[in-house]
Amino acid sequence: MSKTALITGATSGIGKATAIILAKNNYKLVICGRREDRLNELKTALSEFTEVHSLLFDVRDKEAVFEQISSLPEAFSQIDILINNAGNAHGLDPIQTGSIDDWDAMIDGNIKGLLYVSKAIIPQMITRKSGHIINIGSTAAKEVYPNGNVYCATKHAVDALNQGMRMDLNPFGIKVGAIHPGMVSTEFSDVRFKGDSEKAQNVYKGFSPLQAEDIADIIHFVVSRPYHVNIADLVVMPTAQASSGIVNRSL
Ligand code: NDP
Ligand code: 8X3
């Protein structure tokens, strides 16, 4: 029987690429996001390969998270793999001029949203004594860069939660691991710079960034390991990148 994966943030970037590769490899999917048109489009496209169900919710909305996940039809209600991917950076400002609304969006989405979705799904994994949770962190989970302050703090929190979840869920045989990408060309920078496409494009200028499909390939590798193998913590950068601040823009 094929496994069911629930992917948050499946409407774009890493989440969408992951949905595509998992669908082509016969995983059943629950795809989640806030943009209904994109969810519908993706569901239609992937239905050629697998069974797909979509859930429309904002991960920051506690009630909506629990309502939507508990509304899953029987055929999709057993979640074998949870991919906590939804998240974004909002702004790139020094701490003294950062916007409180941006801080709230990042803390509420990247940390609290990940917790709400996990809380909605972990009990069934405990009952079955099986399951796999993949948390999408970032190189920003491992180091801090100038003006990254709150985004880096939220991703450091994801790193801590990943470790904590792995410890607490260890008695139940549940796998927990994080993937921490460096610079990936998605809609991430468009969101960070609030639609200023020139600023967004400059982020990836002069080198070959990772593509969403590169991370999706890795996620597929991670979920397809045998039961006794848990990829607990994986950092992946473009070859041109050595750290958050060191990027060789001549590659
Ligand atoms: P995108 O902006 O392309 O995708 C972000 C996804 O998250 C979208 O599907 C969006 O869906 C969803 N999302 C964002 N906020 C919410 C919310 N409040 N509720 C529900 N869904 C939400 O960026 P990426 O694919 O790059 O980002 C995916 C993850 O990867 C994020 O956690 C990001 O921090 C992380 N990451 C990205 C890197 C990069 O350089 N791109 C590097 C390291 C980590 P919708 O708008 O439809 O709700
Ligand atoms: C996204 C990568 O370098 O913008 O998490 O923080 S970075």
mmCIF file of C-alpha atoms and ligand atoms in Angstrom:
data_model
loop_
_atom_site.group_PDB
_atom_site.id
_atom_site.type_symbol
_atom_site.label_atom_id
_atom_site.label_comp_id
_atom_site.label_asym_id
_atom_site.label_seq_id
_atom_site.Cartn_x
_atom_site.Cartn_y
_atom_site.Cartn_z
ATOM 1 C CA MET A 1 0.000 0.000 0.000
ATOM 2 C CA SER A 2 1.397 3.413 -0.889
ATOM 3 C CA LYS A 3 2.279 5.849 1.890
ATOM 4 C CA THR A 4 0.474 9.164 2.349
ATOM 5 C CA ALA A 5 2.498 12.363 2.673
ATOM 6 C CA LEU A 6 1.082 15.679 3.886
ATOM 7 C CA ILE A 7 3.050 18.638 2.563
ATOM 8 C CA THR A 8 2.543 22.172 3.878
ATOM 9 C CA GLY A 9 3.393 24.990 1.489
ATOM 10 C CA ALA A 10 2.747 22.845 -1.568
ATOM 11 C CA THR A 11 1.624 25.750 -3.768
ATOM 12 C CA SER A 12 5.131 26.896 -4.649
ATOM 13 C CA GLY A 13 8.858 26.237 -4.571
ATOM 14 C CA ILE A 14 10.207 23.341 -2.506
ATOM 15 C CA GLY A 15 6.782 22.079 -1.393
ATOM 16 C CA LYS A 16 5.380 21.993 -4.923
ATOM 17 C CA ALA A 17 8.481 20.282 -6.351
ATOM 18 C CA THR A 18 8.261 17.732 -3.531
ATOM 19 C CA ALA A 19 4.601 17.054 -4.287
ATOM 20 C CA ILE A 20 5.502 16.429 -7.925
ATOM 21 C CA ILE A 21 8.347 13.983 -7.253
ATOM 22 C CA LEU A 22 6.399 12.110 -4.570
ATOM 23 C CA ALA A 23 3.335 11.863 -6.839
ATOM 24 C CA LYS A 24 5.466 10.429 -9.628
ATOM 25 C CA ASN A 25 6.792 7.879 -7.152
ATOM 26 C CA ASN A 26 3.333 6.769 -6.156
ATOM 27 C CA TYR A 27 2.951 8.424 -2.735
ATOM 28 C CA LYS A 28 -0.598 9.526 -1.938
ATOM 29 C CA LEU A 29 -0.659 13.239 -1.181
ATOM 30 C CA VAL A 30 -2.341 15.808 0.987
ATOM 31 C CA ILE A 31 -1.251 19.166 -0.395
ATOM 32 C CA CYS A 32 -1.728 22.296 1.730
ATOM 33 C CA GLY A 33 -1.482 26.035 1.228
ATOM 34 C CA ARG A 34 -3.431 29.283 1.202
ATOM 35 C CA ARG A 35 -3.717 29.838 -2.562
ATOM 36 C CA GLU A 36 -6.739 27.815 -3.659
ATOM 37 C CA ASP A 37 -6.245 28.260 -7.414
ATOM 38 C CA ARG A 38 -2.736 26.848 -7.193
ATOM 39 C CA LEU A 39 -3.828 23.938 -5.010
ATOM 40 C CA ASN A 40 -6.568 23.061 -7.509
ATOM 41 C CA GLU A 41 -4.188 23.315 -10.450
ATOM 42 C CA LEU A 42 -1.606 21.097 -8.749
ATOM 43 C CA LYS A 43 -4.217 18.574 -7.660
ATOM 44 C CA THR A 44 -5.454 18.247 -11.237
ATOM 45 C CA ALA A 45 -1.922 17.904 -12.611
ATOM 46 C CA LEU A 46 -0.872 15.260 -10.077
ATOM 47 C CA SER A 47 -4.061 13.225 -10.257
ATOM 48 C CA GLU A 48 -2.586 11.616 -13.360
ATOM 49 C CA PHE A 49 -0.017 9.916 -11.086
ATOM 50 C CA THR A 50 -1.611 9.415 -7.679
ATOM 51 C CA GLU A 51 -4.527 10.186 -5.357
ATOM 52 C CA VAL A 52 -4.393 13.787 -4.140
ATOM 53 C CA HIS A 53 -6.417 15.700 -1.579
ATOM 54 C CA SER A 54 -5.976 19.407 -0.939
ATOM 55 C CA LEU A 55 -6.428 21.389 2.270
ATOM 56 C CA LEU A 56 -6.748 25.157 2.267
ATOM 57 C CA PHE A 57 -5.510 26.792 5.459
ATOM 58 C CA ASP A 58 -3.114 29.322 6.892
ATOM 59 C CA VAL A 59 -0.720 27.505 9.237
ATOM 60 C CA ARG A 60 -0.975 30.491 11.626
ATOM 61 C CA ASP A 61 -4.692 29.863 12.119
ATOM 62 C CA LYS A 62 -4.842 27.315 14.943
ATOM 63 C CA GLU A 63 -8.550 26.489 14.541
ATOM 64 C CA ALA A 64 -8.264 26.122 10.761
ATOM 65 C CA VAL A 65 -5.252 23.789 11.074
ATOM 66 C CA PHE A 66 -7.066 21.372 13.398
ATOM 67 C CA GLU A 67 -10.392 21.676 11.567
ATOM 68 C CA GLN A 68 -8.860 21.002 8.159
ATOM 69 C CA ILE A 69 -6.653 18.112 9.243
ATOM 70 C CA SER A 70 -9.466 16.436 11.144
ATOM 71 C CA SER A 71 -11.697 16.815 8.069
ATOM 72 C CA LEU A 72 -9.520 14.513 5.965
ATOM 73 C CA PRO A 73 -11.542 11.772 4.290
ATOM 74 C CA GLU A 74 -10.842 8.225 5.440
ATOM 75 C CA ALA A 75 -8.675 7.447 2.408
ATOM 76 C CA PHE A 76 -6.263 10.259 3.338
ATOM 77 C CA SER A 77 -6.579 10.322 7.113
ATOM 78 C CA GLN A 78 -3.533 8.171 7.861
ATOM 79 C CA ILE A 79 -0.561 10.496 7.414
ATOM 80 C CA ASP A 80 2.641 8.457 7.183
ATOM 81 C CA ILE A 81 4.904 11.364 6.273
ATOM 82 C CA LEU A 82 4.548 14.971 7.407
ATOM 83 C CA ILE A 83 6.639 17.533 5.559
ATOM 84 C CA ASN A 84 6.669 20.774 7.550
ATOM 85 C CA ASN A 85 7.724 23.055 4.732
ATOM 86 C CA ALA A 86 5.422 26.100 4.825
ATOM 87 C CA GLY A 87 7.310 29.212 5.779
ATOM 88 C CA ASN A 88 8.865 32.382 4.486
ATOM 89 C CA ALA A 89 11.097 35.297 5.365
ATOM 90 C CA HIS A 90 9.414 38.686 5.526
ATOM 91 C CA GLY A 91 11.806 41.602 5.198
ATOM 92 C CA LEU A 92 15.574 41.869 5.573
ATOM 93 C CA ASP A 93 15.965 44.744 7.987
ATOM 94 C CA PRO A 94 18.221 45.485 10.926
ATOM 95 C CA ILE A 95 16.585 44.717 14.253
ATOM 96 C CA GLN A 96 16.156 48.408 15.083
ATOM 97 C CA THR A 97 14.001 49.122 12.018
ATOM 98 C CA GLY A 98 12.350 45.739 11.471
ATOM 99 C CA SER A 99 8.576 45.632 11.087
ATOM 100 C CA ILE A 100 6.622 44.052 13.932
ATOM 101 C CA ASP A 101 4.123 42.713 11.396
ATOM 102 C CA ASP A 102 6.976 40.936 9.592
ATOM 103 C CA TRP A 103 8.227 39.511 12.890
ATOM 104 C CA ASP A 104 4.736 38.243 13.753
ATOM 105 C CA ALA A 105 4.318 36.669 10.309
ATOM 106 C CA MET A 106 7.615 34.778 10.647
ATOM 107 C CA ILE A 107 7.209 33.713 14.259
ATOM 108 C CA ASP A 108 3.579 32.717 13.782
ATOM 109 C CA GLY A 109 4.144 30.924 10.473
ATOM 110 C CA ASN A 110 7.591 29.381 10.701
ATOM 111 C CA ILE A 111 7.420 28.316 14.364
ATOM 112 C CA LYS A 112 3.862 28.260 15.660
ATOM 113 C CA GLY A 113 2.402 27.045 12.359
ATOM 114 C CA LEU A 114 4.853 24.157 12.261
ATOM 115 C CA LEU A 115 3.882 23.298 15.832
ATOM 116 C CA TYR A 116 0.126 23.415 15.163
ATOM 117 C CA VAL A 117 0.365 21.126 12.135
ATOM 118 C CA SER A 118 2.657 18.732 14.013
ATOM 119 C CA LYS A 119 0.321 18.688 17.014
ATOM 120 C CA ALA A 120 -2.601 17.821 14.729
ATOM 121 C CA ILE A 121 -0.790 14.834 13.229
ATOM 122 C CA ILE A 122 1.545 13.424 15.896
ATOM 123 C CA PRO A 123 -1.197 11.672 17.951
ATOM 124 C CA GLN A 124 -2.116 9.305 15.096
ATOM 125 C CA MET A 125 1.566 8.524 14.520
ATOM 126 C CA ILE A 126 1.950 7.705 18.218
ATOM 127 C CA THR A 127 -1.084 5.401 18.086
ATOM 128 C CA ARG A 128 0.371 3.530 15.118
ATOM 129 C CA LYS A 129 3.923 3.708 16.486
ATOM 130 C CA SER A 130 5.157 4.787 13.086
ATOM 131 C CA GLY A 131 5.556 7.919 11.047
ATOM 132 C CA HIS A 132 8.113 10.287 9.593
ATOM 133 C CA ILE A 133 8.329 14.034 10.148
ATOM 134 C CA ILE A 134 10.571 16.178 7.990
ATOM 135 C CA ASN A 135 11.131 19.748 9.100
ATOM 136 C CA ILE A 136 12.435 22.216 6.550
ATOM 137 C CA GLY A 137 14.941 24.414 8.351
ATOM 138 C CA SER A 138 17.589 26.471 6.572
ATOM 139 C CA THR A 139 21.238 27.399 6.742
ATOM 140 C CA ALA A 140 19.619 30.263 8.708
ATOM 141 C CA ALA A 141 18.896 27.591 11.335
ATOM 142 C CA LYS A 142 22.615 27.036 11.768
ATOM 143 C CA GLU A 143 24.047 30.556 11.492
ATOM 144 C CA VAL A 144 22.885 34.145 11.751
ATOM 145 C CA TYR A 145 23.605 36.784 9.116
ATOM 146 C CA PRO A 146 23.260 40.573 9.229
ATOM 147 C CA ASN A 147 19.596 41.665 8.987
ATOM 148 C CA GLY A 148 18.476 38.038 9.174
ATOM 149 C CA ASN A 149 17.709 38.419 12.908
ATOM 150 C CA VAL A 150 14.097 37.223 13.291
ATOM 151 C CA TYR A 151 14.030 34.886 10.269
ATOM 152 C CA CYS A 152 17.223 33.227 11.572
ATOM 153 C CA ALA A 153 15.676 33.020 15.047
ATOM 154 C CA THR A 154 12.628 31.229 13.658
ATOM 155 C CA LYS A 155 14.789 28.757 11.765
ATOM 156 C CA HIS A 156 17.008 28.201 14.832
ATOM 157 C CA ALA A 157 13.734 27.373 16.593
ATOM 158 C CA VAL A 158 12.912 24.853 13.850
ATOM 159 C CA ASP A 159 16.341 23.263 14.432
ATOM 160 C CA ALA A 160 15.650 23.045 18.169
ATOM 161 C CA LEU A 161 12.147 21.674 17.624
ATOM 162 C CA ASN A 162 13.488 19.106 15.190
ATOM 163 C CA GLN A 163 15.886 17.819 17.849
ATOM 164 C CA GLY A 164 13.258 17.981 20.590
ATOM 165 C CA MET A 165 10.651 16.169 18.506
ATOM 166 C CA ARG A 166 13.149 13.444 17.651
ATOM 167 C CA MET A 167 13.858 12.882 21.350
ATOM 168 C CA ASP A 168 10.243 12.959 22.511
ATOM 169 C CA LEU A 169 8.969 10.749 19.687
ATOM 170 C CA ASN A 170 11.848 8.269 19.936
ATOM 171 C CA PRO A 171 9.893 5.876 22.215
ATOM 172 C CA PHE A 172 7.248 5.567 19.504
ATOM 173 C CA GLY A 173 9.525 4.664 16.602
ATOM 174 C CA ILE A 174 8.708 7.900 14.766
ATOM 175 C CA LYS A 175 11.439 9.269 12.514
ATOM 176 C CA VAL A 176 12.155 13.001 12.773
ATOM 177 C CA GLY A 177 14.697 14.833 10.663
ATOM 178 C CA ALA A 178 15.447 18.238 9.196
ATOM 179 C CA ILE A 179 16.717 19.411 5.860
ATOM 180 C CA HIS A 180 18.478 22.756 5.935
ATOM 181 C CA PRO A 181 18.865 24.307 2.473
ATOM 182 C CA GLY A 182 21.067 27.226 1.581
ATOM 183 C CA MET A 183 19.998 29.522 -1.255
ATOM 184 C CA VAL A 184 17.186 28.046 -3.365
ATOM 185 C CA SER A 185 15.630 29.969 -6.239
ATOM 186 C CA THR A 186 11.880 29.914 -5.478
ATOM 187 C CA GLU A 187 9.336 32.611 -4.634
ATOM 188 C CA PHE A 188 11.132 32.953 -1.284
ATOM 189 C CA SER A 189 12.965 36.196 -2.162
ATOM 190 C CA ASP A 190 9.889 37.686 -3.870
ATOM 191 C CA VAL A 191 8.047 37.210 -0.594
ATOM 192 C CA ARG A 192 10.973 38.457 1.491
ATOM 193 C CA PHE A 193 11.221 41.646 -0.595
ATOM 194 C CA LYS A 194 7.439 42.024 -0.925
ATOM 195 C CA GLY A 195 7.304 41.671 -4.682
ATOM 196 C CA ASP A 196 10.360 43.835 -5.504
ATOM 197 C CA SER A 197 11.543 41.535 -8.287
ATOM 198 C CA GLU A 198 14.794 43.400 -8.902
ATOM 199 C CA LYS A 199 15.896 42.882 -5.299
ATOM 200 C CA ALA A 200 14.717 39.274 -5.443
ATOM 201 C CA GLN A 201 16.619 38.519 -8.641
ATOM 202 C CA ASN A 202 19.799 40.119 -7.299
ATOM 203 C CA VAL A 203 19.922 37.497 -4.539
ATOM 204 C CA TYR A 204 20.697 34.777 -7.106
ATOM 205 C CA LYS A 205 22.773 36.871 -9.521
ATOM 206 C CA GLY A 206 26.113 35.554 -10.788
ATOM 207 C CA PHE A 207 25.929 31.965 -9.526
ATOM 208 C CA SER A 208 23.808 28.840 -9.829
ATOM 209 C CA PRO A 209 21.513 28.615 -6.808
ATOM 210 C CA LEU A 210 19.802 25.416 -5.755
ATOM 211 C CA GLN A 211 16.501 24.715 -7.486
ATOM 212 C CA ALA A 212 13.378 23.525 -5.683
ATOM 213 C CA GLU A 213 13.761 20.187 -7.498
ATOM 214 C CA ASP A 214 17.206 19.674 -5.893
ATOM 215 C CA ILE A 215 15.620 19.768 -2.438
ATOM 216 C CA ALA A 216 12.651 17.697 -3.579
ATOM 217 C CA ASP A 217 15.039 14.977 -4.825
ATOM 218 C CA ILE A 218 16.678 14.929 -1.402
ATOM 219 C CA ILE A 219 13.316 14.727 0.354
ATOM 220 C CA HIS A 220 12.384 11.798 -1.857
ATOM 221 C CA PHE A 221 15.692 10.112 -0.965
ATOM 222 C CA VAL A 222 15.094 10.764 2.751
ATOM 223 C CA VAL A 223 11.554 9.326 2.781
ATOM 224 C CA SER A 224 12.529 6.278 0.753
ATOM 225 C CA ARG A 225 15.271 5.029 3.121
ATOM 226 C CA PRO A 226 14.601 1.753 4.947
ATOM 227 C CA TYR A 227 12.910 1.985 8.348
ATOM 228 C CA HIS A 228 16.157 1.737 10.359
ATOM 229 C CA VAL A 229 17.724 4.737 8.575
ATOM 230 C CA ASN A 230 16.778 8.235 9.726
ATOM 231 C CA ILE A 231 18.442 11.228 8.053
ATOM 232 C CA ALA A 232 18.381 13.372 11.168
ATOM 233 C CA ASP A 233 19.947 16.629 10.028
ATOM 234 C CA LEU A 234 21.084 17.536 6.560
ATOM 235 C CA VAL A 235 22.586 20.838 5.349
ATOM 236 C CA VAL A 236 22.686 21.424 1.587
ATOM 237 C CA MET A 237 24.049 24.479 -0.212
ATOM 238 C CA PRO A 238 24.726 25.429 -3.803
ATOM 239 C CA THR A 239 28.346 24.707 -4.698
ATOM 240 C CA ALA A 240 28.910 28.465 -4.969
ATOM 241 C CA GLN A 241 27.867 28.983 -1.349
ATOM 242 C CA ALA A 242 30.170 28.332 1.604
ATOM 243 C CA SER A 243 28.128 29.995 4.343
ATOM 244 C CA SER A 244 25.232 32.438 4.565
ATOM 245 C CA GLY A 245 27.565 35.307 3.743
ATOM 246 C CA ILE A 246 30.087 33.673 1.414
ATOM 247 C CA VAL A 247 28.830 33.158 -2.119
ATOM 248 C CA ASN A 248 31.140 32.890 -5.110
ATOM 249 C CA ARG A 249 29.263 34.881 -7.723
ATOM 250 C CA SER A 250 31.600 33.871 -10.515
ATOM 251 C CA LEU A 251 30.387 30.236 -10.627
HETATM 252 P P1 NDP B 1 8.095 29.768 -1.539
HETATM 253 O O1 NDP B 1 7.777 31.179 -1.185
HETATM 254 O O2 NDP B 1 8.236 29.420 -2.974
HETATM 255 O O3 NDP B 1 7.049 28.783 -0.871
HETATM 256 C C1 NDP B 1 6.554 28.972 0.423
HETATM 257 C C2 NDP B 1 5.349 28.066 0.632
HETATM 258 O O4 NDP B 1 4.909 28.186 1.975
HETATM 259 C C3 NDP B 1 4.180 28.434 -0.273
HETATM 260 O O5 NDP B 1 3.603 27.262 -0.769
HETATM 261 C C4 NDP B 1 3.226 29.146 0.662
HETATM 262 O O6 NDP B 1 1.910 28.848 0.259
HETATM 263 C C5 NDP B 1 3.530 28.466 2.003
HETATM 264 N N1 NDP B 1 3.224 29.331 3.140
HETATM 265 C C6 NDP B 1 3.887 30.428 3.544
HETATM 266 N N2 NDP B 1 3.297 30.979 4.607
HETATM 267 C C7 NDP B 1 2.212 30.202 4.871
HETATM 268 C C8 NDP B 1 1.181 30.265 5.836
HETATM 269 N N3 NDP B 1 1.145 31.232 6.764
HETATM 270 N N4 NDP B 1 0.229 29.317 5.829
HETATM 271 C C9 NDP B 1 0.260 28.330 4.904
HETATM 272 N N5 NDP B 1 1.207 28.216 3.973
HETATM 273 C C10 NDP B 1 2.161 29.149 3.940
HETATM 274 O O7 NDP B 1 9.460 29.438 -0.763
HETATM 275 P P2 NDP B 1 10.321 28.099 -0.595
HETATM 276 O O8 NDP B 1 9.765 26.984 -1.349
HETATM 277 O O9 NDP B 1 11.723 28.482 -0.829
HETATM 278 O O10 NDP B 1 10.149 27.869 0.978
HETATM 279 C C11 NDP B 1 9.753 26.643 1.554
HETATM 280 C C12 NDP B 1 10.473 26.465 2.881
HETATM 281 O O11 NDP B 1 11.869 26.384 2.638
HETATM 282 C C13 NDP B 1 10.282 27.616 3.863
HETATM 283 O O12 NDP B 1 10.125 27.079 5.165
HETATM 284 C C14 NDP B 1 11.595 28.390 3.766
HETATM 285 O O13 NDP B 1 11.881 29.090 4.946
HETATM 286 C C15 NDP B 1 12.567 27.244 3.526
HETATM 287 N N6 NDP B 1 13.826 27.603 2.944
HETATM 288 C C16 NDP B 1 13.906 28.282 1.744
HETATM 289 C C17 NDP B 1 15.150 28.590 1.215
HETATM 290 C C18 NDP B 1 15.300 29.374 -0.032
HETATM 291 O O14 NDP B 1 16.395 29.942 -0.266
HETATM 292 N N7 NDP B 1 14.309 29.455 -0.901
HETATM 293 C C19 NDP B 1 16.381 28.154 1.885
HETATM 294 C C20 NDP B 1 16.179 27.486 3.134
HETATM 295 C C21 NDP B 1 14.958 27.206 3.613
HETATM 296 P P3 NDP B 1 0.688 29.855 0.198
HETATM 297 O O15 NDP B 1 1.229 31.229 -0.060
HETATM 298 O O16 NDP B 1 -0.199 29.320 -0.893
HETATM 299 O O17 NDP B 1 0.061 29.707 1.524
HETATM 300 C C1 8X3 B 2 16.633 30.779 3.173
HETATM 301 C C2 8X3 B 2 18.076 30.952 2.914
HETATM 302 O O1 8X3 B 2 20.066 32.546 3.178
HETATM 303 O O2 8X3 B 2 17.881 33.542 2.754
HETATM 304 O O3 8X3 B 2 16.390 30.183 4.392
HETATM 305 O O4 8X3 B 2 18.382 32.598 4.894
HETATM 306 S S1 8X3 B 2 18.596 32.489 3.481
#
